[in-house]
PDB file of C-alpha atoms in Angstrom:
ATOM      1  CA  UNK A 503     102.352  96.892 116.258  1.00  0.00           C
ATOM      2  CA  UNK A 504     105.992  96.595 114.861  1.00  0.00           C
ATOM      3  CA  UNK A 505     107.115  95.002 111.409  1.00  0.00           C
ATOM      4  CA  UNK A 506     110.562  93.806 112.215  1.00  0.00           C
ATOM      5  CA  UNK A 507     112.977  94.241 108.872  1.00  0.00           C
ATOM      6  CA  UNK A 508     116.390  93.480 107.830  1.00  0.00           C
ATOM      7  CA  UNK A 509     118.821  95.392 105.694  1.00  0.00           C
ATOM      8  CA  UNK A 510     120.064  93.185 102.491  1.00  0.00           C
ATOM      9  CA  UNK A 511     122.010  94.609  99.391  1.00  0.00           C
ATOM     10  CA  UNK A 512     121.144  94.138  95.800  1.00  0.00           C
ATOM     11  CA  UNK A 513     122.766  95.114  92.728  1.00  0.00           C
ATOM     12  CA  UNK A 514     121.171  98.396  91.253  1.00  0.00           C
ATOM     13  CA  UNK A 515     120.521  97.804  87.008  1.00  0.00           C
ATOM     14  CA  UNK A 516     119.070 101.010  87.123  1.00  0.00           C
ATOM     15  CA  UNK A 517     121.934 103.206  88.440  1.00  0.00           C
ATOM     16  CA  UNK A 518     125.430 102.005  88.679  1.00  0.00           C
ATOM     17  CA  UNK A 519     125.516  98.598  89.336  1.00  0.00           C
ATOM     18  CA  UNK A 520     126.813  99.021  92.477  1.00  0.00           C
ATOM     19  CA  UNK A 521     125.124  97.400  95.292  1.00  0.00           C
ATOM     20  CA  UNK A 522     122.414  98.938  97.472  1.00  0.00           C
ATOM     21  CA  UNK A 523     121.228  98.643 100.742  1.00  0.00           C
ATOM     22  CA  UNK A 524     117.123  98.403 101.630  1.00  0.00           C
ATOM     23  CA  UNK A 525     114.694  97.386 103.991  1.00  0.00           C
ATOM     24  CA  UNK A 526     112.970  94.005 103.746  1.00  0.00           C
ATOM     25  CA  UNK A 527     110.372  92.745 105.921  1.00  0.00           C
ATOM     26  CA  UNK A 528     110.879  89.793 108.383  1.00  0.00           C
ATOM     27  CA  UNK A 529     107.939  87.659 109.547  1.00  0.00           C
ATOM     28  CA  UNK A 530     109.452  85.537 112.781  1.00  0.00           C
ATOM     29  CA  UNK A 531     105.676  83.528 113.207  1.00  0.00           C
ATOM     30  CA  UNK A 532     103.264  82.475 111.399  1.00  0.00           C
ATOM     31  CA  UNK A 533      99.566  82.584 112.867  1.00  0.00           C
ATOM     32  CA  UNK A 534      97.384  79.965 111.442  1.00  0.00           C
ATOM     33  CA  UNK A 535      93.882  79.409 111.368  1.00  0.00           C
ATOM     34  CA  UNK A 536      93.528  77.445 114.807  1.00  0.00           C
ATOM     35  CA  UNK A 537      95.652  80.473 116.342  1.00  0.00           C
ATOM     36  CA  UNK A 538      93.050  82.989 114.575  1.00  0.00           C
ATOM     37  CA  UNK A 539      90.274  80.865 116.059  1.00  0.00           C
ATOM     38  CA  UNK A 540      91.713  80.338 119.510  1.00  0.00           C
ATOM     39  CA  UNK A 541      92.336  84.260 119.680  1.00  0.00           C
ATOM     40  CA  UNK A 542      88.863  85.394 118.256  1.00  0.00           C
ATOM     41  CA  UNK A 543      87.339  82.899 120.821  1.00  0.00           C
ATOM     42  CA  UNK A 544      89.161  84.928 123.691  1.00  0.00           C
ATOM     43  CA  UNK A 545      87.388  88.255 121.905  1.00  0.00           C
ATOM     44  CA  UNK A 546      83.882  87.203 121.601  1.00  0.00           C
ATOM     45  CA  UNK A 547      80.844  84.535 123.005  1.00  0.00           C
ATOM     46  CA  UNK A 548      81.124  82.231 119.918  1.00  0.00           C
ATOM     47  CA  UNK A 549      83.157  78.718 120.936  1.00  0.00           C
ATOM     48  CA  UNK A 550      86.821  78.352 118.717  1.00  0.00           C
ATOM     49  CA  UNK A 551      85.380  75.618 117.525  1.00  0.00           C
ATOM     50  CA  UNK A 552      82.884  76.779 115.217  1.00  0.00           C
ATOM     51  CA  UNK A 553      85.146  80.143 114.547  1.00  0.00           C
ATOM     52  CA  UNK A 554      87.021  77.538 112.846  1.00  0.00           C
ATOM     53  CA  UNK A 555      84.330  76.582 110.924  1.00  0.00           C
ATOM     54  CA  UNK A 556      83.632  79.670 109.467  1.00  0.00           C
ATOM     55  CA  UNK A 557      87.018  80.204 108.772  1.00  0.00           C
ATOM     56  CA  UNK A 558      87.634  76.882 106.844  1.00  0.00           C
ATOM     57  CA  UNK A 559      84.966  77.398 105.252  1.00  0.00           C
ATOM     58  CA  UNK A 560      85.636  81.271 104.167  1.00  0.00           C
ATOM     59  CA  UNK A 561      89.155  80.107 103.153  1.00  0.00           C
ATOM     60  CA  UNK A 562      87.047  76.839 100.881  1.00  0.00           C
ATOM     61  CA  UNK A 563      84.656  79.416  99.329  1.00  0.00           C
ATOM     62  CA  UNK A 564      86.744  82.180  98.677  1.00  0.00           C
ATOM     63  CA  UNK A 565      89.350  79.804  96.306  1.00  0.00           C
ATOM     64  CA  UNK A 566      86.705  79.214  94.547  1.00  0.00           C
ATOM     65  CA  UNK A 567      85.138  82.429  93.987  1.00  0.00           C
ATOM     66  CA  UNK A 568      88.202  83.711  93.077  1.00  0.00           C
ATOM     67  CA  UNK A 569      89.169  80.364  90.974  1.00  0.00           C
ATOM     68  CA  UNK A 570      85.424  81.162  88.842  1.00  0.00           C
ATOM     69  CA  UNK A 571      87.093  84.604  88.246  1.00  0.00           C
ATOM     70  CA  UNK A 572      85.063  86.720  91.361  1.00  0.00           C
ATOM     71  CA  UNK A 573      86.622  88.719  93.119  1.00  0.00           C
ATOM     72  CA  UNK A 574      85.811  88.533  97.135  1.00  0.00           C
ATOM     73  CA  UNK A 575      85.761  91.678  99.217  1.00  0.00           C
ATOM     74  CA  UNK A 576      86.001  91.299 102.979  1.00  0.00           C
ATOM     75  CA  UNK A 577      84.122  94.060 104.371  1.00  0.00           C
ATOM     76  CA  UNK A 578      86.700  95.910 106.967  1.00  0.00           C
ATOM     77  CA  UNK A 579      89.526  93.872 105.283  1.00  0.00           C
ATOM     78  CA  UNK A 580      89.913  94.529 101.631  1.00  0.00           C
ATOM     79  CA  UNK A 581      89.437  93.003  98.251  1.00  0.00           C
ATOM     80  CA  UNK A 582      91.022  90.008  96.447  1.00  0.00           C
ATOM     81  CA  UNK A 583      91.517  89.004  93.077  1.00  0.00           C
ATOM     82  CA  UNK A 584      93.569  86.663  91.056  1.00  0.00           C
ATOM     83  CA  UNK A 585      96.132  88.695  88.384  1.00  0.00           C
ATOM     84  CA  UNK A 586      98.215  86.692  85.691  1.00  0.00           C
ATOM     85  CA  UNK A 587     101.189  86.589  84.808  1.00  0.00           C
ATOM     86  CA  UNK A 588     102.329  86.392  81.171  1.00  0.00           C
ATOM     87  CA  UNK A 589     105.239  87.039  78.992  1.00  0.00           C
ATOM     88  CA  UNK A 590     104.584  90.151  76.500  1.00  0.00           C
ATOM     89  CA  UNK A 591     104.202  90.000  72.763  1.00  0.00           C
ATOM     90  CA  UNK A 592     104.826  92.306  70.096  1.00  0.00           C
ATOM     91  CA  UNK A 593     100.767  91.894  68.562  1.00  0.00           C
ATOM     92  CA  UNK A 594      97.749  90.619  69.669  1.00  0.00           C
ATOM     93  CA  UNK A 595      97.173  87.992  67.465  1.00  0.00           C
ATOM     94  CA  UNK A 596     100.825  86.443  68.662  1.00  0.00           C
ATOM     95  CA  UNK A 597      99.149  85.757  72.148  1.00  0.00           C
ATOM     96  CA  UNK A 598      98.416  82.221  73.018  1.00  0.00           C
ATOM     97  CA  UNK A 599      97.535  81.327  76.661  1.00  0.00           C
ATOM     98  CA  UNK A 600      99.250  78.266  76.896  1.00  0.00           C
ATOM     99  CA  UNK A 601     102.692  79.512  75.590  1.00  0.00           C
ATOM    100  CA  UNK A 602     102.312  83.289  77.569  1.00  0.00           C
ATOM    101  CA  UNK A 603     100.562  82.731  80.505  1.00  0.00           C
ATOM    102  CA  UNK A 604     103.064  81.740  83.467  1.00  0.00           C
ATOM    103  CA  UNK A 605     100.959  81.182  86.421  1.00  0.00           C
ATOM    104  CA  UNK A 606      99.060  83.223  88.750  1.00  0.00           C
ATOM    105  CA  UNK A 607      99.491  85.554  91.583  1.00  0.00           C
ATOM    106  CA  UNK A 608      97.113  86.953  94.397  1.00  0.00           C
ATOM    107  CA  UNK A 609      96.150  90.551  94.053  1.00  0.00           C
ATOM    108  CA  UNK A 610      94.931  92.110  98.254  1.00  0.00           C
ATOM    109  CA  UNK A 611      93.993  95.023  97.943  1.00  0.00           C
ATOM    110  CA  UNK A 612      93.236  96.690 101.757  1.00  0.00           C
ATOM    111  CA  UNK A 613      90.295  99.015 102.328  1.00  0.00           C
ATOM    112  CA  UNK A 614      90.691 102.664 102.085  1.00  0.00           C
ATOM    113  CA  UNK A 615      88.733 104.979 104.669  1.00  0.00           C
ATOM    114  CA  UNK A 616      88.556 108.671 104.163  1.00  0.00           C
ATOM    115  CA  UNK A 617      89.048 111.505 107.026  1.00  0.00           C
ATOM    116  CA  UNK A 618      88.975 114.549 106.355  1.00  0.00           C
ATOM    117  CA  UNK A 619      90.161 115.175 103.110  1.00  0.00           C
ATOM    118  CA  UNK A 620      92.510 112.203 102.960  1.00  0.00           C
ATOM    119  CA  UNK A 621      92.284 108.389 102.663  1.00  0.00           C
ATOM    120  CA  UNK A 622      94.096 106.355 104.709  1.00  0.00           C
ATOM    121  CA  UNK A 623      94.338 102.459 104.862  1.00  0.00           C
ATOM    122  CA  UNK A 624      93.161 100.909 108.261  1.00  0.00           C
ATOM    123  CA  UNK A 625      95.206  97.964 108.083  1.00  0.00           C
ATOM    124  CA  UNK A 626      98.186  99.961 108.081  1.00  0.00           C
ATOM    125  CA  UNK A 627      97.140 102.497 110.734  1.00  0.00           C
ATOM    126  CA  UNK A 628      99.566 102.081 113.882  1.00  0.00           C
ATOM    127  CA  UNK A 629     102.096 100.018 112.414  1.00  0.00           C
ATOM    128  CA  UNK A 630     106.265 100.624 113.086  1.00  0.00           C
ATOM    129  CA  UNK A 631     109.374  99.199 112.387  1.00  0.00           C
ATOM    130  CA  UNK A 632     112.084  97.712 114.666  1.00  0.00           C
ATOM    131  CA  UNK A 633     115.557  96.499 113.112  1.00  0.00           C
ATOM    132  CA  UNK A 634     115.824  92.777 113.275  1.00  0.00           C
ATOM    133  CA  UNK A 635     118.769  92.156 116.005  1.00  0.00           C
ATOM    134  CA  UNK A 636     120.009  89.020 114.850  1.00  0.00           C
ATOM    135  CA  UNK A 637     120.907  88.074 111.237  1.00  0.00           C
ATOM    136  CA  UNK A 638     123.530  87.124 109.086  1.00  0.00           C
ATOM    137  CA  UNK A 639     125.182  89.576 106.344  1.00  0.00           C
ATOM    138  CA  UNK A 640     126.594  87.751 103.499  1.00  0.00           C
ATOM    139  CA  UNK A 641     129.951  87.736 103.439  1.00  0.00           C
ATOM    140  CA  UNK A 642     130.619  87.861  99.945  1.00  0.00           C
ATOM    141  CA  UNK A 643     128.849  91.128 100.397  1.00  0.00           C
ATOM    142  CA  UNK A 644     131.816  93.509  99.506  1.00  0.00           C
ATOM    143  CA  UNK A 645     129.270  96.703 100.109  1.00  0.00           C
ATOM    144  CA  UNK A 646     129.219  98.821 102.888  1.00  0.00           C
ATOM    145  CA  UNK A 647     128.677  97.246 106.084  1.00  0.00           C
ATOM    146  CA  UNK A 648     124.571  97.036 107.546  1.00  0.00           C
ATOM    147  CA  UNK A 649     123.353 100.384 108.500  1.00  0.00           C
ATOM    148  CA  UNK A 650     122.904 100.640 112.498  1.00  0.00           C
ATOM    149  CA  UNK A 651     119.493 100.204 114.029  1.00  0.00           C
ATOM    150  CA  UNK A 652     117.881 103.887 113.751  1.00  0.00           C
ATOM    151  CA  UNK A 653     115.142 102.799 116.020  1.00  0.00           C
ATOM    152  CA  UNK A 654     111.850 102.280 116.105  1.00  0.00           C
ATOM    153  CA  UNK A 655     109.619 104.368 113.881  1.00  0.00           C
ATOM    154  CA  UNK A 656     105.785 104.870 113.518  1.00  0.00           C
ATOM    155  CA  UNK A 657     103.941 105.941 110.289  1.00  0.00           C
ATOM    156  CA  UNK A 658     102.313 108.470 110.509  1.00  0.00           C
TER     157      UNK A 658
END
């Protein structure tokens, strides 16, 4: 499994203000829920049809557990929630929903096995990283140039 990423440059408000170069991930496909079923179907005895099914339906139900304010653990997967997000105030009392509340986000949170003495998060288990080859550096960019490809790495 590799995560491809790209190198892009932001300015720093926390040091210098001069820019600085990081890693951000790059997702070339998307797999949908057809893809998902045709895949499973290849895995297992039950037909992609009615893997597609269950999977509508999961994705139906779980908007609107999570909608009802549930949150929906997928054993082997993780948990999800919904968070908010508001704008602070300096009291309680000077909170009002429809004035602080912004809109929503999605809060996945993977499942954490233990061995040993440590945990370690399944989902991530395996995964490297691979420089993306192609992409474009902005030019008004006046930073150093992008860092080489250091090759591919594993986590531990």
């Amino acid at each position: 499994m590799t995560i491809l990423y790209k190198m892009i440059s932001r300015k720093s408000t926390l040091t210098d203000g001069k820019a600085r170069w990081y890693a951000h991930a790059v997702h070339p496909n998307t797999i949908h829920l057809n893809d998902l079923a045709s895949e499973m179907q290849r895995n297992c005895t039950v037909k992609e049809s009615d893997i597609r099914g269950v999977l509508t339906e999961l994705v139906e139900t779980m908007n609107d557990e999570l909608q009802n304010g549930n949150s929906v653990k997928l054993d082997g997967l993780g948990n999800f929630r919904l968070g908010i997000q508001a704008t602070q105030v300096a009291k309680p009392g000077d909170f009002t929903p429809s004035k602080n509340i912004k809109g929503f986000h999605v809060v996945f949170t993977p499942i954490r096995k233990k061995s040993g003495k440590k945990y370690y998060k399944p989902i991530l288990q395996g995964a490297g990283v691979a420089q993306l080859q192609k992409y474009v550096v902005d030019k008004k960019d006046k930073s150093d140039t992008t860092p080489s490809d250091g090759g591919t790495t594993t986590q531990p």
